[in-house]
Amino acid sequence: MVNETEADSNASDTSFNDVAESESLDEAGIYVNTGDTITVGFSQIGAESDWRLACTNSVVSAFTAENGYNLIYDDAQQKQENQFKAIREFIDQDVDYIILDPIVETGWEGALLEAKEAGIPVIIVDRRVSVEDDSLYTAWVGADFYLEGARACAWLDAFLSKKNIESEIGIIDIQGTLGASAQIGRSKALEDAVDTHDNWTLLAAESGDFVKAKGREVMEQMIEEYGYKIDIVYCENDNEAYGAIEALTDAGYKIGSDIENGDVMIISFDSTREGLELTLDGTIAVDTECNPLYGPVLTQTIACLENNTYLQKESYVLESQFSADRTVYSTRIDGNTYKVTILSQDIIDKRVY
């Protein structure tokens, strides 16, 4: 699932062309291993969101016995210490590869060093790790979270400009799990955008932990504190948006894009099916995709390692942006043009998640 943008040629390649040309990929792009079974340990953060479930399902569906893999899956239940434990168990089980989706960026040196000393390649997926020695992991595959945030802010900027809205804009940021790569990138993009707009004010930023219940709780607190000063709610994933929408609706606020006449605009990330349904009816103004379908790309990554094919240290997946509002059709960021896909039910029906 890729975004249609003039900037695609500047993004890191995740097609792994050498593998695609020399090895057997199935219709979904999964590398089918025909040699000895490859054992893979996968430490997943948890099951906190629709996006996370789609990510897990993609990986589990790719690394099947039929495709030549033995997948050992561990749900960390949102705890880093559980991921440390899982990595050590994978080492004890002598897996061939470890896939790690880290709950936060820091604190990984010890566990990754143990894997390196055991001779087990570690592939980081989705979120990043922050380590001084990047030889502790073999490769990272994920999204450009800062760019996701920048695209959302660029859409808002273009929307306000085309509507000739120059009044003060009050923004609430319902952040993701603090310290997670997605939170860091999306929050920083908003902060930078606010700094460049004299009439944008970041009223408050508080973590909703990427879950609906916490998103609602944070929104209720913000309504109590800031009331009708709130024009924009920047939710760092769809599940937080669901909670914020419930809180705003229950408090009697009108949700929509007519912010000059009292609407509260919702901006969201992930582009899950439910999120896009809410985007189609205008409840969410713009939803910037975070592609969770990592399974095929991860099998291709392992294929590169199995066949000693060149593998980039870091690879970005490509992503789209959706809105049902026809005010903005594209945005410009750092000289690149990014398409805004005008949403339809047909687009939603054809999506995998």
GROMACS .gro file of C-alpha atoms in nm, residues 42-159:
model
  118
   42PHE     CA    1   0.870  -1.185   1.684
   43SER     CA    2   0.833  -0.955   1.985
   44GLN     CA    3   0.525  -0.739   1.934
   45ILE     CA    4   0.435  -0.444   2.156
   46GLY     CA    5   0.082  -0.562   2.231
   47ALA     CA    6  -0.269  -0.528   2.092
   48GLU     CA    7  -0.352  -0.171   2.190
   49SER     CA    8  -0.504  -0.055   1.861
   50ASP     CA    9  -0.666  -0.162   1.537
   51TRP     CA   10  -0.341  -0.069   1.362
   52ARG     CA   11  -0.138  -0.295   1.590
   53LEU     CA   12  -0.370  -0.588   1.526
   54ALA     CA   13  -0.337  -0.536   1.150
   55CYS     CA   14   0.042  -0.527   1.185
   56THR     CA   15   0.048  -0.849   1.387
   57ASN     CA   16  -0.187  -1.026   1.147
   58SER     CA   17   0.031  -0.925   0.852
   59VAL     CA   18   0.343  -1.071   1.012
   60VAL     CA   19   0.173  -1.389   1.135
   61SER     CA   20   0.012  -1.445   0.794
   62ALA     CA   21   0.346  -1.409   0.615
   63PHE     CA   22   0.562  -1.627   0.839
   64THR     CA   23   0.364  -1.950   0.809
   65ALA     CA   24   0.482  -2.310   0.795
   66GLU     CA   25   0.350  -2.326   0.439
   67ASN     CA   26   0.587  -2.043   0.348
   68GLY     CA   27   0.883  -2.218   0.510
   69TYR     CA   28   0.892  -2.049   0.851
   70ASN     CA   29   0.848  -2.132   1.217
   71LEU     CA   30   0.724  -1.813   1.385
   72ILE     CA   31   0.751  -1.778   1.763
   73TYR     CA   32   0.523  -1.488   1.855
   74ASP     CA   33   0.533  -1.298   2.183
   75ASP     CA   34   0.285  -1.028   2.292
   76ALA     CA   35   0.467  -0.791   2.530
   77GLN     CA   36   0.143  -0.643   2.667
   78GLN     CA   37   0.282  -0.289   2.647
   79LYS     CA   38   0.580  -0.363   2.876
   80GLN     CA   39   0.943  -0.322   2.772
   81GLU     CA   40   1.058  -0.570   3.034
   82ASN     CA   41   0.845  -0.834   2.862
   83GLN     CA   42   1.027  -0.759   2.538
   84PHE     CA   43   1.364  -0.801   2.711
   85LYS     CA   44   1.242  -1.138   2.839
   86ALA     CA   45   1.117  -1.241   2.495
   87ILE     CA   46   1.449  -1.158   2.328
   88ARG     CA   47   1.636  -1.368   2.583
   89GLU     CA   48   1.394  -1.656   2.533
   90PHE     CA   49   1.440  -1.632   2.157
   91ILE     CA   50   1.816  -1.653   2.211
   92ASP     CA   51   1.772  -1.960   2.432
   93GLN     CA   52   1.555  -2.116   2.159
   94ASP     CA   53   1.831  -2.050   1.905
   95VAL     CA   54   1.607  -1.875   1.654
   96ASP     CA   55   1.752  -1.774   1.319
   97TYR     CA   56   1.620  -1.417   1.330
   98ILE     CA   57   1.455  -1.183   1.579
   99ILE     CA   58   1.196  -0.925   1.473
  100LEU     CA   59   1.143  -0.652   1.732
  101ASP     CA   60   0.875  -0.383   1.733
  102PRO     CA   61   1.003  -0.177   2.029
  103ILE     CA   62   0.755  -0.012   2.263
  104VAL     CA   63   0.994   0.282   2.323
  105GLU     CA   64   1.319   0.389   2.160
  106THR     CA   65   1.558   0.376   2.456
  107GLY     CA   66   1.701   0.109   2.683
  108TRP     CA   67   1.777  -0.162   2.428
  109GLU     CA   68   2.156  -0.186   2.441
  110GLY     CA   69   2.174  -0.484   2.677
  111ALA     CA   70   1.917  -0.706   2.508
  112LEU     CA   71   2.042  -0.628   2.158
  113LEU     CA   72   2.402  -0.694   2.261
  114GLU     CA   73   2.300  -1.036   2.389
  115ALA     CA   74   2.140  -1.116   2.053
  116LYS     CA   75   2.446  -0.991   1.865
  117GLU     CA   76   2.681  -1.201   2.079
  118ALA     CA   77   2.459  -1.501   2.008
  119GLY     CA   78   2.496  -1.435   1.635
  120ILE     CA   79   2.125  -1.371   1.579
  121PRO     CA   80   2.034  -1.086   1.341
  122VAL     CA   81   1.773  -0.847   1.481
  123ILE     CA   82   1.535  -0.668   1.246
  124ILE     CA   83   1.363  -0.365   1.396
  125VAL     CA   84   1.017  -0.297   1.256
  126ASP     CA   85   0.778  -0.001   1.284
  127ARG     CA   86   0.918   0.196   1.579
  128ARG     CA   87   1.288   0.271   1.616
  129VAL     CA   88   1.555   0.200   1.875
  130SER     CA   89   1.797   0.469   1.990
  131VAL     CA   90   2.140   0.312   2.045
  132GLU     CA   91   2.489   0.455   2.004
  133ASP     CA   92   2.610   0.141   1.826
  134ASP     CA   93   2.381   0.069   1.533
  135SER     CA   94   2.560  -0.260   1.467
  136LEU     CA   95   2.344  -0.396   1.750
  137TYR     CA   96   2.066  -0.443   1.496
  138THR     CA   97   2.078  -0.556   1.134
  139ALA     CA   98   1.807  -0.347   0.970
  140TRP     CA   99   1.509  -0.124   1.037
  141VAL     CA  100   1.190  -0.116   0.830
  142GLY     CA  101   0.922   0.136   0.914
  143ALA     CA  102   0.743   0.461   0.852
  144ASP     CA  103   0.865   0.819   0.851
  145PHE     CA  104   0.659   0.936   1.147
  146TYR     CA  105   0.783   1.293   1.125
  147LEU     CA  106   0.677   1.309   0.761
  148GLU     CA  107   0.335   1.173   0.855
  149GLY     CA  108   0.295   1.458   1.101
  150ALA     CA  109   0.434   1.712   0.857
  151ARG     CA  110   0.184   1.600   0.593
  152ALA     CA  111  -0.105   1.637   0.837
  153CYS     CA  112   0.011   1.986   0.933
  154ALA     CA  113   0.067   2.080   0.568
  155TRP     CA  114  -0.289   1.973   0.491
  156LEU     CA  115  -0.419   2.190   0.776
  157ASP     CA  116  -0.210   2.484   0.658
  158ALA     CA  117  -0.341   2.449   0.301
  159PHE     CA  118  -0.699   2.408   0.422
   0.00000   0.00000   0.00000
